[in-house]
Coordinates of C-alpha atoms in Angstrom, one line a residue:
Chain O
X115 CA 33.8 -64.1 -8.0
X116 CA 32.1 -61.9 -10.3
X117 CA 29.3 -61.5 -8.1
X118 CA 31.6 -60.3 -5.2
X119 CA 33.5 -57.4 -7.3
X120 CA 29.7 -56.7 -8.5
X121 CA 28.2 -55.6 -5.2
X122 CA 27.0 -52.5 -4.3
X123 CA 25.1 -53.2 -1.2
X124 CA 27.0 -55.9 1.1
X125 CA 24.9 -56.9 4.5
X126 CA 27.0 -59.1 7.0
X127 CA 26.0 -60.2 10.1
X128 CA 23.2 -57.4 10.8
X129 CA 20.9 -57.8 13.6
X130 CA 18.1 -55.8 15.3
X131 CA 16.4 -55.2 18.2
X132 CA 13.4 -53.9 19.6
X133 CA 14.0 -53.9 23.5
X134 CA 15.1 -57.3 24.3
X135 CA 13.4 -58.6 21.2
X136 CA 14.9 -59.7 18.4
X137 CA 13.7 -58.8 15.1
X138 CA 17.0 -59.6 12.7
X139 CA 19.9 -62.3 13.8
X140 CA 22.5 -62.0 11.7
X141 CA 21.4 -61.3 8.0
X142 CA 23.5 -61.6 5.5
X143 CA 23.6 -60.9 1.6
X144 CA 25.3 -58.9 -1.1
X145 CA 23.1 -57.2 -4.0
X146 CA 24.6 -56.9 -7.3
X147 CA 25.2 -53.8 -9.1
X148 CA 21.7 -52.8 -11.7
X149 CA 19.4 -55.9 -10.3
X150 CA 16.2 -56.4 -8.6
X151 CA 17.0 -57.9 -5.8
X152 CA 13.9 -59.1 -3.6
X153 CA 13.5 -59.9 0.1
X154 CA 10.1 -62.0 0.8
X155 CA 8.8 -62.6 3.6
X156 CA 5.5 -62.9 5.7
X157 CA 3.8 -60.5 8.4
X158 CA 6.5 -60.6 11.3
X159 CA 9.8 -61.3 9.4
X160 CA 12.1 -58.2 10.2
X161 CA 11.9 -57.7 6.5
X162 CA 10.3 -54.2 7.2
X163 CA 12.9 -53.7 9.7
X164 CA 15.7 -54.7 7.4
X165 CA 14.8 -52.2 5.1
X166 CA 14.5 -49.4 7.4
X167 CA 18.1 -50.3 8.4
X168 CA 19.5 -50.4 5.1
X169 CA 18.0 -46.6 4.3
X170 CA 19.3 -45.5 7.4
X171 CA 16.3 -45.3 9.1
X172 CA 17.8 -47.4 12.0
X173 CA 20.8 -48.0 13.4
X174 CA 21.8 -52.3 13.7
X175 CA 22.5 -53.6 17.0
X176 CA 25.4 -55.7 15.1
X177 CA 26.8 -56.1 11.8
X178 CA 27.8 -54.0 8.8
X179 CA 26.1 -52.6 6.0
X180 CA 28.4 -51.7 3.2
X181 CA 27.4 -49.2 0.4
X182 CA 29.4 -48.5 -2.8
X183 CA 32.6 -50.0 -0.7
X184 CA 31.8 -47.4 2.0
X185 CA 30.9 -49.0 5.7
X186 CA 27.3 -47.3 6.0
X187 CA 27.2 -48.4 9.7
X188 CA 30.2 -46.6 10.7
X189 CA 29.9 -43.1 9.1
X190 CA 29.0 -40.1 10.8
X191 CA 26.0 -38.1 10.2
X192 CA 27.2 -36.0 7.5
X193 CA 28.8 -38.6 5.5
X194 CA 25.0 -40.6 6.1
X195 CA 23.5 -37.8 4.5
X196 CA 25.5 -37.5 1.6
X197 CA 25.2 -41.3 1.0
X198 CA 21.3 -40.9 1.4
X199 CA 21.1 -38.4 -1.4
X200 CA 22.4 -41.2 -3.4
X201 CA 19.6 -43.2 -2.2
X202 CA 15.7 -43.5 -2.9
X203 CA 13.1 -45.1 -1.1
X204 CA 9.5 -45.4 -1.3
X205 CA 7.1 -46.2 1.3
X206 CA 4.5 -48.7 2.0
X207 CA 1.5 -45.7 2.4
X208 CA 4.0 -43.4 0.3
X209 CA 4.0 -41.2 2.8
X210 CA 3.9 -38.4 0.3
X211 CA 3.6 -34.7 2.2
X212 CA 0.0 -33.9 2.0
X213 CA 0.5 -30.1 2.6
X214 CA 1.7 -29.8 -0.6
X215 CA 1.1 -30.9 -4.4
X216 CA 2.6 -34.0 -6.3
X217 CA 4.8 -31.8 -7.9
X218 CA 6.0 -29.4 -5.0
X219 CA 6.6 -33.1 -3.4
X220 CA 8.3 -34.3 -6.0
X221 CA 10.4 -31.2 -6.5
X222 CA 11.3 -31.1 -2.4
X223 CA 14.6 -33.1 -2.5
X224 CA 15.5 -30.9 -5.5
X225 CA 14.7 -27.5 -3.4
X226 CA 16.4 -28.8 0.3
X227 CA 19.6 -30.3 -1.5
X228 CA 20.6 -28.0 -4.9
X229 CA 21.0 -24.5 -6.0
X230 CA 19.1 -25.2 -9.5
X231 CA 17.0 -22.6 -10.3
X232 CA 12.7 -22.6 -9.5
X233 CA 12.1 -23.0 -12.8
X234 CA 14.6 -25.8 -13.8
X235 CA 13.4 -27.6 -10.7
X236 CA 10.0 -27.1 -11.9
X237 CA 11.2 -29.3 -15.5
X238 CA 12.8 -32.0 -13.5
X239 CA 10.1 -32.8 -11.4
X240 CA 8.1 -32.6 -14.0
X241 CA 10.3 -35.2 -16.2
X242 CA 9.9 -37.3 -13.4
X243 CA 6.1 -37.2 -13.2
X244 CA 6.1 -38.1 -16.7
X245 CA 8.1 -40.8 -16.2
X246 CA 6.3 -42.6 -14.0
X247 CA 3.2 -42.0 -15.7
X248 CA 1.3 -38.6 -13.7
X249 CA 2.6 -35.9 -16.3
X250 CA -0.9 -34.6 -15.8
X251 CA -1.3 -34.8 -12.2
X252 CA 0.8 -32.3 -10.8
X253 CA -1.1 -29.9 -9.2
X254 CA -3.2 -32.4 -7.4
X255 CA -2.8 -32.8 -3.7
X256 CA -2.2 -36.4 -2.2
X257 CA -4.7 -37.1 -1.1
X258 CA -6.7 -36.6 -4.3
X259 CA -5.0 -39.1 -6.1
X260 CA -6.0 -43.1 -5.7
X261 CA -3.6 -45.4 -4.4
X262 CA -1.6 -46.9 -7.0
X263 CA -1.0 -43.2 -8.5
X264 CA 0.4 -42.4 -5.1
X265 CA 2.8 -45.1 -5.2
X266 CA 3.9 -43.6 -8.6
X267 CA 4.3 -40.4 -7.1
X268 CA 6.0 -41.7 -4.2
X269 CA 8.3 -43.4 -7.2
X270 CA 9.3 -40.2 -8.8
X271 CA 9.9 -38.7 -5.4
X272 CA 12.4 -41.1 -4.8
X273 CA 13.5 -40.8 -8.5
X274 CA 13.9 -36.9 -7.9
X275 CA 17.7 -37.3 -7.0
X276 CA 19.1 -39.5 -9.6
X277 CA 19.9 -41.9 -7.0
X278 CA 21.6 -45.0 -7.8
X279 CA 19.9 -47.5 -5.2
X280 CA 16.1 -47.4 -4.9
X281 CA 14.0 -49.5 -2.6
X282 CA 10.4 -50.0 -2.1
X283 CA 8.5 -51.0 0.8
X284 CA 5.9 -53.1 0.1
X285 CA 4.8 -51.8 -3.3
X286 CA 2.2 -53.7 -4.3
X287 CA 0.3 -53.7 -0.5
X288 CA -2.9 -52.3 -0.4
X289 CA -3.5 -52.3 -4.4
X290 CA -5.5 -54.7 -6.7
X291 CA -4.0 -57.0 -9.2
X292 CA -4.2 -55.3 -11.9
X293 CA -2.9 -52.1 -10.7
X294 CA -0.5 -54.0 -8.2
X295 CA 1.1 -55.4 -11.4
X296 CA 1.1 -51.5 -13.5
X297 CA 3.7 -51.3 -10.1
X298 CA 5.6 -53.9 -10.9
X299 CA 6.1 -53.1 -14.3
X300 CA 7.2 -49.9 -13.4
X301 CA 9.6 -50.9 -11.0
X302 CA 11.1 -52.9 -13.8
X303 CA 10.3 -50.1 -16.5
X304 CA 13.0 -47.8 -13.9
X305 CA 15.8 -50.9 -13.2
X306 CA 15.7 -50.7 -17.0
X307 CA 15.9 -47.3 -17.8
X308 CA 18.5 -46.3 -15.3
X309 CA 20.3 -49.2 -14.4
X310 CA 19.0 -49.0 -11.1
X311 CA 19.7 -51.3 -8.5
X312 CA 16.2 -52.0 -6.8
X313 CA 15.8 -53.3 -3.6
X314 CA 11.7 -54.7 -3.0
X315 CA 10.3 -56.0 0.2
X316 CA 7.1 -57.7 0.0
X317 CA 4.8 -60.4 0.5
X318 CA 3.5 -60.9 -2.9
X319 CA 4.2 -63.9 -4.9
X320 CA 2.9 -62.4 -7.9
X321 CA 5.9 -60.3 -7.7
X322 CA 8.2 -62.4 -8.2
X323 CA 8.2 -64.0 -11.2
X324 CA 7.5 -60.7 -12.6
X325 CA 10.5 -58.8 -11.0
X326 CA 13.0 -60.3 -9.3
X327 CA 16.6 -61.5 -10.2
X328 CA 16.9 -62.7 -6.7
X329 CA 15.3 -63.5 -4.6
X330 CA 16.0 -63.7 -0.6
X331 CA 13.6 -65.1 1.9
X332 CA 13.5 -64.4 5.3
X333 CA 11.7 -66.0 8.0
X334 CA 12.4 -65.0 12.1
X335 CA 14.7 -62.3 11.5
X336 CA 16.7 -65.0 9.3
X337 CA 17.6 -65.9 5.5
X338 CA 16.1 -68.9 4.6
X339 CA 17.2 -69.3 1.4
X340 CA 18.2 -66.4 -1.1
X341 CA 19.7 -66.5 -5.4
X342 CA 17.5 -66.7 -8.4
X343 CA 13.6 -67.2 -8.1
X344 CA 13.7 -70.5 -10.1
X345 CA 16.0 -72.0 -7.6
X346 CA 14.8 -70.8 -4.6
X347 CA 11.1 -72.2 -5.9
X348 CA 13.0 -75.8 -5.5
X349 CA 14.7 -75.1 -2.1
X350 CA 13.9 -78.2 0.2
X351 CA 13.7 -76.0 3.0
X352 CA 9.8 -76.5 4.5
X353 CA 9.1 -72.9 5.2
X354 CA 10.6 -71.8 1.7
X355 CA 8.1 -74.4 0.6
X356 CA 5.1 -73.5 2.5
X357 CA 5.3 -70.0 1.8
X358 CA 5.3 -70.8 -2.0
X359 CA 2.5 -73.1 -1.9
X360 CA 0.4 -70.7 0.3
X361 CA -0.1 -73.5 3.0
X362 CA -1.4 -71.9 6.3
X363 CA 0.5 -72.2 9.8
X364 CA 0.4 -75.4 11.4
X365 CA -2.3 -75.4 14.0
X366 CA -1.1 -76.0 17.6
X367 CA -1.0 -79.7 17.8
X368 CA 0.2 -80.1 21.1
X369 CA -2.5 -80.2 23.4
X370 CA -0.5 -79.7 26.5
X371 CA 1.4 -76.7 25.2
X372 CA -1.4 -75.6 24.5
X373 CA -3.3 -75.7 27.7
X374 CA 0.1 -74.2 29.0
X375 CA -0.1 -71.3 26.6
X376 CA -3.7 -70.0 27.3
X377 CA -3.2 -70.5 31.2
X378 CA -0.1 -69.2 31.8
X379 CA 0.3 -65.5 32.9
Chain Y
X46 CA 7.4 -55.9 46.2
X47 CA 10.5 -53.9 46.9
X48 CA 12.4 -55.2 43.8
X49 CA 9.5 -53.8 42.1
X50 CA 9.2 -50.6 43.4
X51 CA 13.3 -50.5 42.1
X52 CA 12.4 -51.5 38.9
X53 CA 9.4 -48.9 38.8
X54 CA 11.8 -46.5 39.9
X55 CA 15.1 -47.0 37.8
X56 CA 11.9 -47.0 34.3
X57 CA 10.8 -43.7 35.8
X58 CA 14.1 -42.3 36.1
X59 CA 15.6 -43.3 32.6
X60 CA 11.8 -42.7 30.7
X61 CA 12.3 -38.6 32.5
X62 CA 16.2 -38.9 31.2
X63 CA 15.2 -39.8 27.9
X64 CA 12.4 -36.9 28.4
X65 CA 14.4 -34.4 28.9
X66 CA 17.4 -35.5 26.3
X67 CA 14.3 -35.2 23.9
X68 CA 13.8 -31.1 25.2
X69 CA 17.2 -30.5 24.8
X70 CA 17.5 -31.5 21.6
X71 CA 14.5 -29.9 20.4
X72 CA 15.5 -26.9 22.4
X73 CA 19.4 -26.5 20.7
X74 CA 17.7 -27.9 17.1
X75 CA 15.7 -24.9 17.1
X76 CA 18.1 -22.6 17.8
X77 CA 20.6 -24.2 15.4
X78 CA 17.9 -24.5 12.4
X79 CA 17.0 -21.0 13.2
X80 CA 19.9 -18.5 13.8
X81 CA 23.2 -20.5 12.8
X82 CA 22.2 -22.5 10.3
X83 CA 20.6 -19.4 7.6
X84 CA 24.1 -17.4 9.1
X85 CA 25.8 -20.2 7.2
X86 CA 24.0 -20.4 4.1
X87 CA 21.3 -23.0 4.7
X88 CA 18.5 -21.3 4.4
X89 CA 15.0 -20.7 6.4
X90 CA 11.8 -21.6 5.1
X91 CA 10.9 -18.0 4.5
X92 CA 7.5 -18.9 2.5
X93 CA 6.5 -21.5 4.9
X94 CA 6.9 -19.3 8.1
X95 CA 4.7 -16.8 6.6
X96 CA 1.6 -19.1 5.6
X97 CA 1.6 -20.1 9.6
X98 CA 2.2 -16.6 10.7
X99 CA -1.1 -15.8 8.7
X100 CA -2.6 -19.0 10.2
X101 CA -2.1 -18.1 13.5
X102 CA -2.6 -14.0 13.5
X103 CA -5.0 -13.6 10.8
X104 CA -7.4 -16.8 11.7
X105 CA -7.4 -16.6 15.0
X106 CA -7.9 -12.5 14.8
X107 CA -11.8 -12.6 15.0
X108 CA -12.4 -15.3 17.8
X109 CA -9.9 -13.7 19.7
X110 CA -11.1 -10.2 19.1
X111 CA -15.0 -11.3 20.2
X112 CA -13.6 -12.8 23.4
X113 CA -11.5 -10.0 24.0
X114 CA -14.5 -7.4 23.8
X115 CA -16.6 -9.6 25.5
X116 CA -14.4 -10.0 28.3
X117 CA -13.8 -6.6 28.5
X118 CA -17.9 -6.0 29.1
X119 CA -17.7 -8.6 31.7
X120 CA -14.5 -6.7 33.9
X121 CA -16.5 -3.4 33.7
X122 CA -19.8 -5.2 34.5
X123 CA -18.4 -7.0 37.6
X124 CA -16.4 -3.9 38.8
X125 CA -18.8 -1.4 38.3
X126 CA -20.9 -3.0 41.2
X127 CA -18.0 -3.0 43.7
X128 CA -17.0 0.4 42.8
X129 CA -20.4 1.9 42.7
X130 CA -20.9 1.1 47.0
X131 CA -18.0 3.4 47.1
X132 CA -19.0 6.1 44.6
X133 CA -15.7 5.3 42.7
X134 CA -17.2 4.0 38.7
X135 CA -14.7 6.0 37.0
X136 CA -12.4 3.5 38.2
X137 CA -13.2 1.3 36.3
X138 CA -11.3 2.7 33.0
X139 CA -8.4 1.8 35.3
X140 CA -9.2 -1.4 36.1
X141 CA -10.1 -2.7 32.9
X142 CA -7.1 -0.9 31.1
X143 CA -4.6 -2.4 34.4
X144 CA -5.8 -5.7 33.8
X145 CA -6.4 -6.3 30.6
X146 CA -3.0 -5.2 29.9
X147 CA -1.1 -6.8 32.4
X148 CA -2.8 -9.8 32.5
X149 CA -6.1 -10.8 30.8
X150 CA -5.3 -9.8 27.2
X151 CA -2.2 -11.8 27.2
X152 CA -3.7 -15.3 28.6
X153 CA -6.8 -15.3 27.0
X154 CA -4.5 -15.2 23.4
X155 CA -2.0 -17.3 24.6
X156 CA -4.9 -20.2 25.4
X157 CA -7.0 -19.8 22.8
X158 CA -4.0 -19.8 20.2
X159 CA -2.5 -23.2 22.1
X160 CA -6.4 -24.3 21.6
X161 CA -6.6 -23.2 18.1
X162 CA -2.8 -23.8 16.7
X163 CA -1.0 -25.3 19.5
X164 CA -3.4 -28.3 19.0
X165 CA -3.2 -28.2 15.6
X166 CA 1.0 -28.2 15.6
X167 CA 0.5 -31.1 17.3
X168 CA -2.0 -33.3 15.4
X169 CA 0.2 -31.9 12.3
X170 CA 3.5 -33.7 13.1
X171 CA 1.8 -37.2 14.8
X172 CA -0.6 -37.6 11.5
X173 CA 3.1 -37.3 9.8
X174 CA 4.6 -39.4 11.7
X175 CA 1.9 -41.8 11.7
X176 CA 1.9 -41.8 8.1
X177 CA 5.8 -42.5 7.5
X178 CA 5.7 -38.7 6.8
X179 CA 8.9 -38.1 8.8
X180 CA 10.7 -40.6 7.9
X181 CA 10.4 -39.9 4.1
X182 CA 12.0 -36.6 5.2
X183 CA 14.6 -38.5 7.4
X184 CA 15.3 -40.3 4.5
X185 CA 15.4 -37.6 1.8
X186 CA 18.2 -35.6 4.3
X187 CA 15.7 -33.3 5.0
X188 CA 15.7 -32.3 8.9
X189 CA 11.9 -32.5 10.6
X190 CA 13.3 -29.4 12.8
X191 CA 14.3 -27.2 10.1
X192 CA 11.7 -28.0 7.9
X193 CA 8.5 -28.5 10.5
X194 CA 9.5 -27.0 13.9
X195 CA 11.7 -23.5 13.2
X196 CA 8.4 -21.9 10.5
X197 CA 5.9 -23.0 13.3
X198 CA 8.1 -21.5 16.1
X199 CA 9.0 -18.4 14.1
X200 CA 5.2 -17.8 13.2
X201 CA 3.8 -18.6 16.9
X202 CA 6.6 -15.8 18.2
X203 CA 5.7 -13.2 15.8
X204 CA 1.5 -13.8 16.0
X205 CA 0.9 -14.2 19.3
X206 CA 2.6 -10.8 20.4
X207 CA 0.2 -9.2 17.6
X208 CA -2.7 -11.1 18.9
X209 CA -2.1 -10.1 22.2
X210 CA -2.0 -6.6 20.9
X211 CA -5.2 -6.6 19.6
X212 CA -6.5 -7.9 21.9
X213 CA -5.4 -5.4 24.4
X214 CA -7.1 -2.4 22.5
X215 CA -10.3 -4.5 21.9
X216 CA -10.7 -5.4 25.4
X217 CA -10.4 -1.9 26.4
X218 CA -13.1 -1.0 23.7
X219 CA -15.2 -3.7 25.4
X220 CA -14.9 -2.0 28.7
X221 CA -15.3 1.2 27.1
X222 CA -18.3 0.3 25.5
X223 CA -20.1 -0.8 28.0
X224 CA -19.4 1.9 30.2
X225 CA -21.0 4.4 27.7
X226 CA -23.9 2.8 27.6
X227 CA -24.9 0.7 30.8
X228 CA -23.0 3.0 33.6
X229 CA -23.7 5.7 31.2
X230 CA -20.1 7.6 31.8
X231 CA -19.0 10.4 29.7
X232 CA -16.6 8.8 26.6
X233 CA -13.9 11.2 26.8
X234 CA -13.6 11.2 30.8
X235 CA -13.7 7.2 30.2
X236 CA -10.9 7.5 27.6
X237 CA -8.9 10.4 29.8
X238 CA -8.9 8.0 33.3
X239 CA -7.9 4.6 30.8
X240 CA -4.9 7.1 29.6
X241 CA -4.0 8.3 33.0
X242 CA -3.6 4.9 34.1
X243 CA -1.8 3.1 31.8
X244 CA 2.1 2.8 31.4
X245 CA 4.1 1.7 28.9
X246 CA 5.4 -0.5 31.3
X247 CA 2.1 -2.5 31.4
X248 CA 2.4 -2.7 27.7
X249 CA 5.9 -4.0 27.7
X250 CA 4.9 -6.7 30.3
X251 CA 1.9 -8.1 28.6
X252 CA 4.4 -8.5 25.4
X253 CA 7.5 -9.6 27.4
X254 CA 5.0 -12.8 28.4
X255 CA 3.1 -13.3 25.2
X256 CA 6.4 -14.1 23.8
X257 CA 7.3 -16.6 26.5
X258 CA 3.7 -18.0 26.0
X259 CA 4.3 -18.3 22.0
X260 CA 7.7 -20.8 22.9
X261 CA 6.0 -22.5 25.4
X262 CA 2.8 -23.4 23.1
X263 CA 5.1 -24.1 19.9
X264 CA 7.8 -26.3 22.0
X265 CA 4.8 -28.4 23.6
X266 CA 2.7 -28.5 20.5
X267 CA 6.1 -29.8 19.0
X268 CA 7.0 -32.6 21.5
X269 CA 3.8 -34.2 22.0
X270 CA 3.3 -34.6 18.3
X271 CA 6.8 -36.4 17.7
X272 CA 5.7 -38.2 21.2
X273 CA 2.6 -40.0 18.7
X274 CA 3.4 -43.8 18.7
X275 CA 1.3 -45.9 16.5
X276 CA -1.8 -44.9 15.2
X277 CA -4.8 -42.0 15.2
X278 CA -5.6 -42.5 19.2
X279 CA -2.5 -41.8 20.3
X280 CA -2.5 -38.3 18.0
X281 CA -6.1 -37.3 20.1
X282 CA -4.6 -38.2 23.2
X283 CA -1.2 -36.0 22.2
X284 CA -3.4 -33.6 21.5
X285 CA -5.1 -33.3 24.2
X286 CA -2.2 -33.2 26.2
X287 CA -0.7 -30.8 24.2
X288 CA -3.0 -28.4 25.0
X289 CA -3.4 -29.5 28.8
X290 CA 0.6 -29.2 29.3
X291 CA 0.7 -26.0 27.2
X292 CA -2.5 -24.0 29.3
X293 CA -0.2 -25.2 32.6
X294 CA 3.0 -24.3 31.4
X295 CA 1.5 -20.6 30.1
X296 CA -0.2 -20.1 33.7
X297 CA 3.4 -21.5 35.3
X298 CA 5.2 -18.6 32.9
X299 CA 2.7 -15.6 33.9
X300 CA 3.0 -16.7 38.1
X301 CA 7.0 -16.4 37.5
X302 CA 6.9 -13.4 34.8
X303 CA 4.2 -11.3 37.2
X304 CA 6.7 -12.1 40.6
X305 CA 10.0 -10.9 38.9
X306 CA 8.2 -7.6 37.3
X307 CA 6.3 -6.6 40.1
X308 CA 8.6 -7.2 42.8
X309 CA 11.2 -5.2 41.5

């Protein structure tokens, strides 16, 4: 019961569409107040999908989305916006803007959505630079920076607003172990400090037994299985159990289907 | 075959629907970002509107200003030889000055500028978009239109009128120049029949459709770079047909603009 009254994002029943294809059918899950909640899941899944409809990115065919006891799916743009402040995301490429530096980037939110003077502005995005670890680094364009620092800046852009949800898009993709796991450490590093409620999509296995508190995996546009990473290790389920054991696919075994496949139009 | 020709049809209709919903929005989110939006308190990107203005005007300045003076050697080159079987070269100061006022000085500026910077709008906004660049200011609550569209549409009104300025003056230098020299006419006759020729009501006409030009180049340039889907081909090929569309719809404005003023 405690993890009811706990909840600060509820999904029920959401589902999306591209066209006539469905990418989400009816996803449901509540993530608790200060945890790392993670949704895994391979290439294809809707977990990308999912997350852009959680930040608001895209509106669900069906199904709620409930915020801080507010329906998210139901408000009007104003009220979106106001919820969005509250909310921080970083993005698989970081999609940091590359007309300006780290720290202009960093201090954007802080320009378009308070009355805080330059100079005070200038401190916080600074603080937040620090934080994640780029202190020096913030007069550097984007595109001067490697990869894993860009995810950290993308971090403290997200950070820039205090918010109280923060999710990441694929945070480790793209990086190499070692720096893959400085990621994950600070993703933990901010849940920690701030008592942040983290939402991660990803692929990586790694991942999870560094970060998560749950875990939810999703398969087709569905949840397969979904609670702590220990117990969703021992789910019987044989896609749960494939994915952990990194077994490939099954090849097409079905000659005839197969013959249908290539040849039909 | 004729349930397909339906279908093709009915996807036509609602991809020009959705086509034109997109204009419209654009269109009143401009407008909105621009004059209602700083009347309430929410600010223009002052700094931002300036760094394109001097993109567009100051950059573009010296490839404008060659063509310009180039083109103005060429109109007194090819007049000279039609006026000269009639004994009439010193109309050629009016001729150049008519023209390049009217007409030449304003479309050569308006197409090199949707070449130069309309082009350029566009790759801007698809690499963005490509790059999750948009949404990250979706998502921040910060609106593309006020933020991307209203500095680059502020700037392209202000520049091209100047560069069509300039380029009216150098033009007529060009003329000028080359009449001195090749058809040998006397300078201050030369000046004295460009003078006698010209109204302000040339001037105000060449203006009157640079300004046009400016919304139709920063509106195109805008469209077809949120129009980007996917990845870096489909920013070349917005591109491209960002400047295609924007050359048309700048030779569509100048056939309307040059009916209404000179019929009246």
């Amino acid at each position: 019961m405690t993890q009811q009254a706990d909840a600060i994002i509820e999904v029920d029943g959401l589902s999306a569409r591209y066209g006539a294809h469905t990418v989400l059918d009816g996803v449901s899950f509540r993530v608790r107040r200060g945890e790392i909640f993670v949704i895994l899941g391979g290439s294809g899944s809707g977990k990308s999908t999912l997350l852009r409809n959680l930040v608001g990115l895209m509106r669900p065919a069906a199904g709620r989305i409930v915020l801080n006891s507010q329906d998210f799916t139901a408000m009007d743009e104003a009220e979106r916006l106001a919820v969005r402040k509250k909310m921080g995301m970083c993005f698989q490429g970081s999609a940091l803007l590359n007309s300006m530096t780290v720290l202009d980037n960093v201090a954007l939110p802080l320009r378009e959505h308070t009355r805080l003077k330059s100079s005070t502005i200038d401190i916080m995005a600074r603080i937040k630079l620090e934080l994640v670890g780029l202190g020096r680094f913030g007069r550097y364009y984007p595109p001067e920076l490697s990869g894993g620092m860009r995810k950290r800046a993308g971090v403290a852009r997200a950070m820039a607003m205090d918010p109280e949800i923060i999710c990441y898009d694929e945070p480790s993709a793209g990086l190499d172990p070692v720096v893959a796991a400085g990621v994950d450490k600070l993703i933990r590093k901010m849940q920690q400090t701030f008592h942040l409620t983290s939402v991660v999509v990803t692929h990586e296995l790694a991942s999870v037994d560094l970060i998560a508190d749950t875990v939810c995996v999703l398969h087709d546009g569905q949840v397969l299985a979904i609670g702590p990473p220990d117990e969703v290790k021992r789910s019987s389920h044989p896609y749960v159990q494939q994915f952990f054991s990194r077994q490939p696919e099954a090849e097409v075994s079905d000659n005839n289907e197969y013959i249908r496949s290539i040849t039909q139009l | 075959m004729l349930t397909s020709a339906a279908g093709a049809t009915g996807r036509w209709t609602l991809k020009t629907i959705h086509a034109v919903l997109a204009v419209c929005r654009l269109v009143t989110g401009t407008f909105y970002w621009m004059i209602a939006a700083p009347l309430t308190g929410q600010g223009l990107r002052a700094r931002s509107t300036l760094d394109h203005y001097v993109d567009y005007a100051a950059r573009s300045l010296p490839v404008v200003a060659l063509i310009s003076f180039l083109i103005g050697a060429i109109m007194a080159m090819q007049s000279s030889y039609q006026l000269a079987r009639f004994g009439a070269v010193q109309f050629v100061a009016h001729l150049v000055g008519i023209a390049a006022l009217r007409e030449l000085a304003p479309l050569m500026a308006a197409i090199l500028l949707a070449g130069r910077s309309g082009s350029a709008i566009t790759a801007e906004i698809g690499a963005m978009k490509v790059s999750e660049e948009l949404d990250a200011l979706e998502v921040m609550g910060i609106n593309s239109i006020k933020f991307l569209v209203v500095p680059k549409f502020l700037a392209m009104v202000l520049a091209l009128p100047s560069l069509t300025a300039a380029a009216m003056v150098i033009m007529i230098a060009g003329g000028f120049a080359l009449s001195v020299t090749a058809l040998q006419m006397d300078p201050w006759n030369y000046l004295a029949q460009t003078a006698s020729a010209l109204h302000i009501r040339d001037f105000a006409t060449g203006m009157v459709k640079s300004v046009f030009f400016a919304v139709a180049i920063c509106w195109v340039g805008v469209y077809r770079g949120f129009q980007v889907e996917g990845g870096a081909e489909s920013v070349g090929k917005q591109t491209t047909s960002s400047v295609v569309t924007a050359i048309f719809f700048i030779i569509l404005i100048d056939l309307v603009f040059t009916a209404l003023f000179f019929s009246m």
